[in-house]
């Protein structure tokens, strides 16, 4: 009896890459099929090597690491910045009705084991537009979030507080405290003169890593993959090429929503045939 031909074949070197990936990034073991799909989607070995390299260097936060990050944020507020608990307010960066990850961080930070009992849970608010009415002159507002990408959204929040503070003569001091941020977003906030603390800092995973011809080759490989995605997509990919704002981020938090600053190759599902992806974005 003739044996059936295998629908997929994989080179020995690529199989070793896959095994190395799942050893270094344990979260990939739960998305093995999507990982194989990602390799199958590539048209060249160079593309497969780039995908593997980016996944190997992904900033990965397990639930344990996320909890540890919340502790670092709490210590920064209490021991690093030495803020007065009776003059400090915490608020998520979200002002909309929909929930988002900033509110998750806010709630976790509220439950931090503060050294002083003066850290009142009533000072943790979900919508930033509602916090100003509770403040008095000279108070500090700490804006918290899970992830800062380009910094544009957080900049809008900071600008709103500054304008409101000036109009109401409140003289509020603003701080930003986040679990992770793209280095470009962090630089944008520092350029505004806002004291910002980010537990993790995410570089551009191609432009900040490769140089010379290797950089050109890596960008060509990713552009080819994104061109292929766009050809098959029901939605426009334009704003998300190389990640939103060309952030080139590689970041994955267990239980978190993948930021659009991550290369869309790893989370873009809007293709006519359907597509399994190693990361998930709502």
PDB file of C-alpha atoms in Angstrom:
ATOM      1  CA  UNK A   1       0.000   0.000   0.000  1.00  0.00           C
ATOM      2  CA  UNK A   2       1.418   3.376  -1.009  1.00  0.00           C
ATOM      3  CA  UNK A   3       1.942   5.777   1.853  1.00  0.00           C
ATOM      4  CA  UNK A   4       0.095   9.108   1.797  1.00  0.00           C
ATOM      5  CA  UNK A   5       2.182  12.152   0.995  1.00  0.00           C
ATOM      6  CA  UNK A   6       2.669  14.510   3.909  1.00  0.00           C
ATOM      7  CA  UNK A   7       0.750  17.797   3.437  1.00  0.00           C
ATOM      8  CA  UNK A   8       3.594  19.751   5.031  1.00  0.00           C
ATOM      9  CA  UNK A   9       7.319  19.242   5.211  1.00  0.00           C
ATOM     10  CA  UNK A  10       9.769  21.072   7.415  1.00  0.00           C
ATOM     11  CA  UNK A  11      13.542  21.238   7.178  1.00  0.00           C
ATOM     12  CA  UNK A  12      15.610  19.859  10.030  1.00  0.00           C
ATOM     13  CA  UNK A  13      17.050  23.303  10.793  1.00  0.00           C
ATOM     14  CA  UNK A  14      13.566  24.807  11.037  1.00  0.00           C
ATOM     15  CA  UNK A  15      12.391  21.992  13.326  1.00  0.00           C
ATOM     16  CA  UNK A  16      15.318  22.724  15.637  1.00  0.00           C
ATOM     17  CA  UNK A  17      14.290  26.387  15.550  1.00  0.00           C
ATOM     18  CA  UNK A  18      10.761  25.471  16.623  1.00  0.00           C
ATOM     19  CA  UNK A  19      12.028  23.320  19.485  1.00  0.00           C
ATOM     20  CA  UNK A  20      14.336  26.099  20.628  1.00  0.00           C
ATOM     21  CA  UNK A  21      11.480  28.581  20.470  1.00  0.00           C
ATOM     22  CA  UNK A  22       9.186  26.528  22.674  1.00  0.00           C
ATOM     23  CA  UNK A  23      12.015  25.949  25.139  1.00  0.00           C
ATOM     24  CA  UNK A  24      12.843  29.668  25.426  1.00  0.00           C
ATOM     25  CA  UNK A  25       9.255  30.934  25.197  1.00  0.00           C
ATOM     26  CA  UNK A  26       7.051  28.454  27.097  1.00  0.00           C
ATOM     27  CA  UNK A  27       3.823  30.311  26.197  1.00  0.00           C
ATOM     28  CA  UNK A  28       4.261  29.107  22.607  1.00  0.00           C
ATOM     29  CA  UNK A  29       3.571  25.519  23.694  1.00  0.00           C
ATOM     30  CA  UNK A  30      -0.101  26.447  24.048  1.00  0.00           C
ATOM     31  CA  UNK A  31      -0.260  27.774  20.483  1.00  0.00           C
ATOM     32  CA  UNK A  32       1.733  25.088  18.671  1.00  0.00           C
ATOM     33  CA  UNK A  33      -0.664  24.904  15.723  1.00  0.00           C
ATOM     34  CA  UNK A  34      -0.576  28.669  15.240  1.00  0.00           C
ATOM     35  CA  UNK A  35       3.224  28.602  15.463  1.00  0.00           C
ATOM     36  CA  UNK A  36       3.402  25.961  12.734  1.00  0.00           C
ATOM     37  CA  UNK A  37       0.961  28.056  10.691  1.00  0.00           C
ATOM     38  CA  UNK A  38       3.263  31.050  11.087  1.00  0.00           C
ATOM     39  CA  UNK A  39       6.184  29.079   9.669  1.00  0.00           C
ATOM     40  CA  UNK A  40       3.990  27.716   6.861  1.00  0.00           C
ATOM     41  CA  UNK A  41       2.884  31.245   5.994  1.00  0.00           C
ATOM     42  CA  UNK A  42       6.469  32.241   5.257  1.00  0.00           C
ATOM     43  CA  UNK A  43       7.626  31.904   1.654  1.00  0.00           C
ATOM     44  CA  UNK A  44      11.372  31.857   2.338  1.00  0.00           C
ATOM     45  CA  UNK A  45      13.786  30.503   4.931  1.00  0.00           C
ATOM     46  CA  UNK A  46      14.878  34.093   5.644  1.00  0.00           C
ATOM     47  CA  UNK A  47      11.307  34.962   6.610  1.00  0.00           C
ATOM     48  CA  UNK A  48      11.084  31.921   8.867  1.00  0.00           C
ATOM     49  CA  UNK A  49      14.401  32.805  10.501  1.00  0.00           C
ATOM     50  CA  UNK A  50      13.206  36.367  11.131  1.00  0.00           C
ATOM     51  CA  UNK A  51       9.924  35.183  12.651  1.00  0.00           C
ATOM     52  CA  UNK A  52      11.800  32.791  14.914  1.00  0.00           C
ATOM     53  CA  UNK A  53      14.325  35.447  15.922  1.00  0.00           C
ATOM     54  CA  UNK A  54      11.594  37.947  16.808  1.00  0.00           C
ATOM     55  CA  UNK A  55       9.736  35.367  18.873  1.00  0.00           C
ATOM     56  CA  UNK A  56      12.935  34.403  20.688  1.00  0.00           C
ATOM     57  CA  UNK A  57      13.439  38.050  21.695  1.00  0.00           C
ATOM     58  CA  UNK A  58       9.814  38.690  22.661  1.00  0.00           C
ATOM     59  CA  UNK A  59       9.420  40.406  26.036  1.00  0.00           C
ATOM     60  CA  UNK A  60       7.311  37.793  27.809  1.00  0.00           C
ATOM     61  CA  UNK A  61       5.431  38.400  31.049  1.00  0.00           C
ATOM     62  CA  UNK A  62       3.987  35.425  32.865  1.00  0.00           C
ATOM     63  CA  UNK A  63       1.311  35.992  35.506  1.00  0.00           C
ATOM     64  CA  UNK A  64       4.086  35.804  38.112  1.00  0.00           C
ATOM     65  CA  UNK A  65       6.109  38.466  36.281  1.00  0.00           C
ATOM     66  CA  UNK A  66       3.026  40.656  35.930  1.00  0.00           C
ATOM     67  CA  UNK A  67       2.385  40.461  39.685  1.00  0.00           C
ATOM     68  CA  UNK A  68       6.047  41.292  40.330  1.00  0.00           C
ATOM     69  CA  UNK A  69       5.725  44.300  38.010  1.00  0.00           C
ATOM     70  CA  UNK A  70       2.783  45.617  40.039  1.00  0.00           C
ATOM     71  CA  UNK A  71       4.940  45.336  43.152  1.00  0.00           C
ATOM     72  CA  UNK A  72       7.710  47.320  41.465  1.00  0.00           C
ATOM     73  CA  UNK A  73       5.206  50.027  40.547  1.00  0.00           C
ATOM     74  CA  UNK A  74       3.976  50.215  44.146  1.00  0.00           C
ATOM     75  CA  UNK A  75       7.508  50.442  45.494  1.00  0.00           C
ATOM     76  CA  UNK A  76       8.309  53.191  42.981  1.00  0.00           C
ATOM     77  CA  UNK A  77       5.323  55.243  44.182  1.00  0.00           C
ATOM     78  CA  UNK A  78       5.973  54.748  47.873  1.00  0.00           C
ATOM     79  CA  UNK A  79       9.756  54.408  48.145  1.00  0.00           C
ATOM     80  CA  UNK A  80      11.106  55.863  44.891  1.00  0.00           C
ATOM     81  CA  UNK A  81       8.897  58.908  44.418  1.00  0.00           C
ATOM     82  CA  UNK A  82       7.995  59.053  48.141  1.00  0.00           C
ATOM     83  CA  UNK A  83       4.553  60.433  47.351  1.00  0.00           C
ATOM     84  CA  UNK A  84       2.234  61.582  50.117  1.00  0.00           C
ATOM     85  CA  UNK A  85      -0.699  59.119  50.317  1.00  0.00           C
ATOM     86  CA  UNK A  86      -3.009  61.896  51.482  1.00  0.00           C
ATOM     87  CA  UNK A  87      -2.198  64.024  48.438  1.00  0.00           C
ATOM     88  CA  UNK A  88      -1.975  61.334  45.740  1.00  0.00           C
ATOM     89  CA  UNK A  89      -4.627  60.046  43.338  1.00  0.00           C
ATOM     90  CA  UNK A  90      -4.382  57.068  40.998  1.00  0.00           C
ATOM     91  CA  UNK A  91      -6.294  56.886  37.742  1.00  0.00           C
ATOM     92  CA  UNK A  92      -6.330  54.631  34.698  1.00  0.00           C
ATOM     93  CA  UNK A  93      -5.468  56.197  31.363  1.00  0.00           C
ATOM     94  CA  UNK A  94      -8.894  55.223  30.027  1.00  0.00           C
ATOM     95  CA  UNK A  95     -11.773  57.749  29.869  1.00  0.00           C
ATOM     96  CA  UNK A  96     -14.202  55.594  27.900  1.00  0.00           C
ATOM     97  CA  UNK A  97     -17.002  53.301  29.046  1.00  0.00           C
ATOM     98  CA  UNK A  98     -15.268  50.166  27.729  1.00  0.00           C
ATOM     99  CA  UNK A  99     -12.915  48.334  30.056  1.00  0.00           C
ATOM    100  CA  UNK A 100      -9.246  48.080  29.177  1.00  0.00           C
ATOM    101  CA  UNK A 101      -5.993  46.794  30.633  1.00  0.00           C
ATOM    102  CA  UNK A 102      -5.205  50.082  32.402  1.00  0.00           C
ATOM    103  CA  UNK A 103      -8.121  49.406  34.763  1.00  0.00           C
ATOM    104  CA  UNK A 104      -6.753  45.940  35.469  1.00  0.00           C
ATOM    105  CA  UNK A 105      -3.423  47.473  36.481  1.00  0.00           C
ATOM    106  CA  UNK A 106      -5.197  50.100  38.579  1.00  0.00           C
ATOM    107  CA  UNK A 107      -7.111  47.445  40.504  1.00  0.00           C
ATOM    108  CA  UNK A 108      -4.010  45.342  41.061  1.00  0.00           C
ATOM    109  CA  UNK A 109      -2.081  48.380  42.260  1.00  0.00           C
ATOM    110  CA  UNK A 110      -4.899  49.236  44.678  1.00  0.00           C
ATOM    111  CA  UNK A 111      -4.355  45.797  46.240  1.00  0.00           C
ATOM    112  CA  UNK A 112      -0.603  46.341  46.647  1.00  0.00           C
ATOM    113  CA  UNK A 113       0.639  45.820  50.228  1.00  0.00           C
ATOM    114  CA  UNK A 114       1.288  49.473  50.975  1.00  0.00           C
ATOM    115  CA  UNK A 115       3.473  50.184  54.000  1.00  0.00           C
ATOM    116  CA  UNK A 116       1.205  52.997  55.144  1.00  0.00           C
ATOM    117  CA  UNK A 117      -2.475  52.558  55.935  1.00  0.00           C
ATOM    118  CA  UNK A 118      -3.023  56.075  54.563  1.00  0.00           C
ATOM    119  CA  UNK A 119      -3.202  54.730  51.013  1.00  0.00           C
ATOM    120  CA  UNK A 120      -6.977  54.958  50.753  1.00  0.00           C
ATOM    121  CA  UNK A 121      -8.643  52.703  48.166  1.00  0.00           C
ATOM    122  CA  UNK A 122     -11.061  55.541  47.381  1.00  0.00           C
ATOM    123  CA  UNK A 123      -8.163  57.351  45.717  1.00  0.00           C
ATOM    124  CA  UNK A 124      -8.069  54.798  42.885  1.00  0.00           C
ATOM    125  CA  UNK A 125     -10.399  55.948  40.093  1.00  0.00           C
ATOM    126  CA  UNK A 126     -11.197  54.386  36.730  1.00  0.00           C
ATOM    127  CA  UNK A 127     -12.017  57.404  34.546  1.00  0.00           C
ATOM    128  CA  UNK A 128      -9.485  60.191  34.490  1.00  0.00           C
ATOM    129  CA  UNK A 129     -12.023  62.903  33.680  1.00  0.00           C
ATOM    130  CA  UNK A 130     -13.690  62.292  37.053  1.00  0.00           C
ATOM    131  CA  UNK A 131     -10.596  62.589  39.234  1.00  0.00           C
ATOM    132  CA  UNK A 132     -10.090  66.364  38.939  1.00  0.00           C
ATOM    133  CA  UNK A 133     -13.241  67.196  40.892  1.00  0.00           C
ATOM    134  CA  UNK A 134     -11.817  65.307  43.874  1.00  0.00           C
ATOM    135  CA  UNK A 135      -8.381  66.909  43.887  1.00  0.00           C
ATOM    136  CA  UNK A 136      -7.135  69.939  45.803  1.00  0.00           C
ATOM    137  CA  UNK A 137      -4.364  72.316  44.850  1.00  0.00           C
ATOM    138  CA  UNK A 138      -0.922  70.711  44.722  1.00  0.00           C
ATOM    139  CA  UNK A 139      -2.138  67.096  44.631  1.00  0.00           C
ATOM    140  CA  UNK A 140      -0.321  64.435  42.608  1.00  0.00           C
ATOM    141  CA  UNK A 141      -2.101  62.337  39.984  1.00  0.00           C
ATOM    142  CA  UNK A 142      -0.476  59.039  38.995  1.00  0.00           C
ATOM    143  CA  UNK A 143      -1.741  57.795  35.616  1.00  0.00           C
ATOM    144  CA  UNK A 144      -1.338  54.026  35.311  1.00  0.00           C
ATOM    145  CA  UNK A 145      -1.475  51.677  32.347  1.00  0.00           C
ATOM    146  CA  UNK A 146      -0.418  48.250  31.194  1.00  0.00           C
ATOM    147  CA  UNK A 147       1.387  49.302  28.029  1.00  0.00           C
ATOM    148  CA  UNK A 148       2.502  52.526  26.361  1.00  0.00           C
ATOM    149  CA  UNK A 149       3.290  52.242  22.653  1.00  0.00           C
ATOM    150  CA  UNK A 150       4.016  55.403  20.694  1.00  0.00           C
ATOM    151  CA  UNK A 151       2.972  57.509  23.683  1.00  0.00           C
ATOM    152  CA  UNK A 152       0.308  59.373  21.670  1.00  0.00           C
ATOM    153  CA  UNK A 153      -2.655  58.237  23.782  1.00  0.00           C
ATOM    154  CA  UNK A 154      -0.868  58.907  27.052  1.00  0.00           C
ATOM    155  CA  UNK A 155       0.246  62.310  25.756  1.00  0.00           C
ATOM    156  CA  UNK A 156      -3.421  63.213  25.149  1.00  0.00           C
ATOM    157  CA  UNK A 157      -4.228  62.224  28.729  1.00  0.00           C
ATOM    158  CA  UNK A 158      -1.345  64.291  30.096  1.00  0.00           C
ATOM    159  CA  UNK A 159      -2.346  67.287  27.973  1.00  0.00           C
ATOM    160  CA  UNK A 160      -5.935  67.035  29.200  1.00  0.00           C
ATOM    161  CA  UNK A 161      -4.831  67.038  32.840  1.00  0.00           C
ATOM    162  CA  UNK A 162      -2.457  69.934  32.299  1.00  0.00           C
ATOM    163  CA  UNK A 163      -5.092  72.052  30.587  1.00  0.00           C
ATOM    164  CA  UNK A 164      -7.720  71.227  33.216  1.00  0.00           C
ATOM    165  CA  UNK A 165      -5.270  71.860  36.022  1.00  0.00           C
ATOM    166  CA  UNK A 166      -4.329  75.252  34.586  1.00  0.00           C
ATOM    167  CA  UNK A 167      -7.952  76.296  33.961  1.00  0.00           C
ATOM    168  CA  UNK A 168      -9.019  75.303  37.485  1.00  0.00           C
ATOM    169  CA  UNK A 169      -5.831  76.636  39.144  1.00  0.00           C
ATOM    170  CA  UNK A 170      -5.093  73.244  40.713  1.00  0.00           C
ATOM    171  CA  UNK A 171      -1.341  73.046  40.094  1.00  0.00           C
ATOM    172  CA  UNK A 172      -1.497  69.246  39.850  1.00  0.00           C
ATOM    173  CA  UNK A 173       1.693  67.215  39.611  1.00  0.00           C
ATOM    174  CA  UNK A 174       1.461  64.405  37.043  1.00  0.00           C
ATOM    175  CA  UNK A 175       3.288  61.078  37.081  1.00  0.00           C
ATOM    176  CA  UNK A 176       2.980  58.074  34.748  1.00  0.00           C
ATOM    177  CA  UNK A 177       3.489  54.519  35.963  1.00  0.00           C
ATOM    178  CA  UNK A 178       3.213  51.556  33.561  1.00  0.00           C
ATOM    179  CA  UNK A 179       4.074  47.882  33.344  1.00  0.00           C
ATOM    180  CA  UNK A 180       5.774  48.127  29.941  1.00  0.00           C
ATOM    181  CA  UNK A 181       6.427  50.694  27.239  1.00  0.00           C
ATOM    182  CA  UNK A 182       8.067  51.038  23.876  1.00  0.00           C
ATOM    183  CA  UNK A 183      11.228  53.072  24.222  1.00  0.00           C
ATOM    184  CA  UNK A 184       9.870  55.554  21.673  1.00  0.00           C
ATOM    185  CA  UNK A 185       6.771  56.145  23.823  1.00  0.00           C
ATOM    186  CA  UNK A 186       8.833  56.512  26.963  1.00  0.00           C
ATOM    187  CA  UNK A 187      11.021  59.089  25.233  1.00  0.00           C
ATOM    188  CA  UNK A 188       7.921  61.003  24.118  1.00  0.00           C
ATOM    189  CA  UNK A 189       6.655  61.271  27.694  1.00  0.00           C
ATOM    190  CA  UNK A 190      10.055  62.254  29.026  1.00  0.00           C
ATOM    191  CA  UNK A 191      10.110  64.946  26.334  1.00  0.00           C
ATOM    192  CA  UNK A 192       6.952  66.357  27.899  1.00  0.00           C
ATOM    193  CA  UNK A 193       8.727  66.625  31.213  1.00  0.00           C
ATOM    194  CA  UNK A 194       6.537  63.947  32.837  1.00  0.00           C
ATOM    195  CA  UNK A 195       8.211  61.783  35.450  1.00  0.00           C
ATOM    196  CA  UNK A 196       7.557  58.292  34.069  1.00  0.00           C
ATOM    197  CA  UNK A 197       8.288  54.846  35.465  1.00  0.00           C
ATOM    198  CA  UNK A 198       8.106  51.773  33.227  1.00  0.00           C
ATOM    199  CA  UNK A 199       8.992  48.366  34.628  1.00  0.00           C
ATOM    200  CA  UNK A 200       9.803  46.942  31.181  1.00  0.00           C
ATOM    201  CA  UNK A 201      11.127  48.868  28.177  1.00  0.00           C
ATOM    202  CA  UNK A 202      10.618  47.468  24.685  1.00  0.00           C
ATOM    203  CA  UNK A 203      13.072  48.372  21.884  1.00  0.00           C
ATOM    204  CA  UNK A 204      12.339  48.298  18.161  1.00  0.00           C
ATOM    205  CA  UNK A 205      12.923  44.620  17.517  1.00  0.00           C
ATOM    206  CA  UNK A 206      14.342  45.063  14.017  1.00  0.00           C
ATOM    207  CA  UNK A 207      15.730  48.594  13.725  1.00  0.00           C
ATOM    208  CA  UNK A 208      17.351  48.592  17.193  1.00  0.00           C
ATOM    209  CA  UNK A 209      18.789  45.105  16.761  1.00  0.00           C
ATOM    210  CA  UNK A 210      20.082  44.737  13.210  1.00  0.00           C
ATOM    211  CA  UNK A 211      22.460  46.974  11.304  1.00  0.00           C
ATOM    212  CA  UNK A 212      23.749  47.454   7.775  1.00  0.00           C
ATOM    213  CA  UNK A 213      22.596  44.934   5.182  1.00  0.00           C
ATOM    214  CA  UNK A 214      21.140  42.671   7.893  1.00  0.00           C
ATOM    215  CA  UNK A 215      18.737  45.477   8.779  1.00  0.00           C
ATOM    216  CA  UNK A 216      17.691  45.894   5.155  1.00  0.00           C
ATOM    217  CA  UNK A 217      17.189  42.143   4.774  1.00  0.00           C
ATOM    218  CA  UNK A 218      15.092  41.908   7.935  1.00  0.00           C
ATOM    219  CA  UNK A 219      12.882  44.831   6.917  1.00  0.00           C
ATOM    220  CA  UNK A 220      12.479  43.358   3.430  1.00  0.00           C
ATOM    221  CA  UNK A 221      11.429  40.017   4.912  1.00  0.00           C
ATOM    222  CA  UNK A 222       8.848  41.595   7.233  1.00  0.00           C
ATOM    223  CA  UNK A 223       7.529  43.913   4.511  1.00  0.00           C
ATOM    224  CA  UNK A 224       7.032  40.900   2.237  1.00  0.00           C
ATOM    225  CA  UNK A 225       5.057  39.100   4.958  1.00  0.00           C
ATOM    226  CA  UNK A 226       2.925  42.186   5.554  1.00  0.00           C
ATOM    227  CA  UNK A 227       2.331  42.616   1.817  1.00  0.00           C
ATOM    228  CA  UNK A 228       1.076  39.049   1.720  1.00  0.00           C
ATOM    229  CA  UNK A 229      -1.184  39.703   4.708  1.00  0.00           C
ATOM    230  CA  UNK A 230      -2.595  42.825   3.077  1.00  0.00           C
ATOM    231  CA  UNK A 231      -3.320  40.980  -0.173  1.00  0.00           C
ATOM    232  CA  UNK A 232      -5.425  38.471   1.761  1.00  0.00           C
ATOM    233  CA  UNK A 233      -7.001  40.866   4.269  1.00  0.00           C
ATOM    234  CA  UNK A 234     -10.505  42.212   4.572  1.00  0.00           C
ATOM    235  CA  UNK A 235      -9.233  45.271   6.463  1.00  0.00           C
ATOM    236  CA  UNK A 236      -6.517  47.815   5.708  1.00  0.00           C
ATOM    237  CA  UNK A 237      -3.180  46.974   7.254  1.00  0.00           C
ATOM    238  CA  UNK A 238      -1.609  50.367   6.511  1.00  0.00           C
ATOM    239  CA  UNK A 239      -1.703  51.906  10.014  1.00  0.00           C
ATOM    240  CA  UNK A 240      -0.234  48.775  11.566  1.00  0.00           C
ATOM    241  CA  UNK A 241       2.722  48.052   9.318  1.00  0.00           C
ATOM    242  CA  UNK A 242       5.701  47.159  11.516  1.00  0.00           C
ATOM    243  CA  UNK A 243       3.277  47.663  14.406  1.00  0.00           C
ATOM    244  CA  UNK A 244       1.246  50.820  15.012  1.00  0.00           C
ATOM    245  CA  UNK A 245       3.473  53.857  14.566  1.00  0.00           C
ATOM    246  CA  UNK A 246       6.185  51.533  13.212  1.00  0.00           C
ATOM    247  CA  UNK A 247       6.887  50.590  16.842  1.00  0.00           C
ATOM    248  CA  UNK A 248       8.324  47.171  15.896  1.00  0.00           C
ATOM    249  CA  UNK A 249       7.396  45.833  19.332  1.00  0.00           C
ATOM    250  CA  UNK A 250       7.569  42.208  20.459  1.00  0.00           C
ATOM    251  CA  UNK A 251       5.649  41.877  23.717  1.00  0.00           C
ATOM    252  CA  UNK A 252       3.416  39.183  25.148  1.00  0.00           C
ATOM    253  CA  UNK A 253       1.691  39.100  28.531  1.00  0.00           C
ATOM    254  CA  UNK A 254      -0.189  36.010  29.600  1.00  0.00           C
ATOM    255  CA  UNK A 255      -3.854  36.962  29.909  1.00  0.00           C
ATOM    256  CA  UNK A 256      -3.254  40.360  28.340  1.00  0.00           C
ATOM    257  CA  UNK A 257      -4.430  41.906  25.094  1.00  0.00           C
ATOM    258  CA  UNK A 258      -1.641  42.148  22.530  1.00  0.00           C
ATOM    259  CA  UNK A 259      -0.835  45.829  21.817  1.00  0.00           C
ATOM    260  CA  UNK A 260      -1.248  46.915  18.194  1.00  0.00           C
ATOM    261  CA  UNK A 261       2.372  48.122  18.401  1.00  0.00           C
ATOM    262  CA  UNK A 262       3.433  44.491  17.945  1.00  0.00           C
ATOM    263  CA  UNK A 263       4.137  43.408  14.358  1.00  0.00           C
ATOM    264  CA  UNK A 264       0.723  42.495  12.926  1.00  0.00           C
ATOM    265  CA  UNK A 265       2.104  39.245  11.510  1.00  0.00           C
ATOM    266  CA  UNK A 266       1.763  37.789  14.996  1.00  0.00           C
ATOM    267  CA  UNK A 267      -1.831  38.865  15.744  1.00  0.00           C
ATOM    268  CA  UNK A 268      -3.583  39.906  12.509  1.00  0.00           C
ATOM    269  CA  UNK A 269      -6.553  37.580  11.900  1.00  0.00           C
ATOM    270  CA  UNK A 270      -8.518  39.624   9.351  1.00  0.00           C
ATOM    271  CA  UNK A 271      -7.922  37.436   6.328  1.00  0.00           C
ATOM    272  CA  UNK A 272     -10.677  35.954   4.201  1.00  0.00           C
ATOM    273  CA  UNK A 273      -9.608  32.371   4.860  1.00  0.00           C
ATOM    274  CA  UNK A 274      -9.261  32.818   8.604  1.00  0.00           C
ATOM    275  CA  UNK A 275      -5.919  32.600  10.346  1.00  0.00           C
ATOM    276  CA  UNK A 276      -4.603  31.166  13.607  1.00  0.00           C
ATOM    277  CA  UNK A 277      -2.114  33.508  15.281  1.00  0.00           C
ATOM    278  CA  UNK A 278       0.384  33.015  18.097  1.00  0.00           C
ATOM    279  CA  UNK A 279      -0.829  36.212  19.805  1.00  0.00           C
ATOM    280  CA  UNK A 280      -4.366  37.431  20.420  1.00  0.00           C
ATOM    281  CA  UNK A 281      -5.741  40.936  20.070  1.00  0.00           C
ATOM    282  CA  UNK A 282      -9.344  41.907  20.716  1.00  0.00           C
TER     283      UNK A 282
END
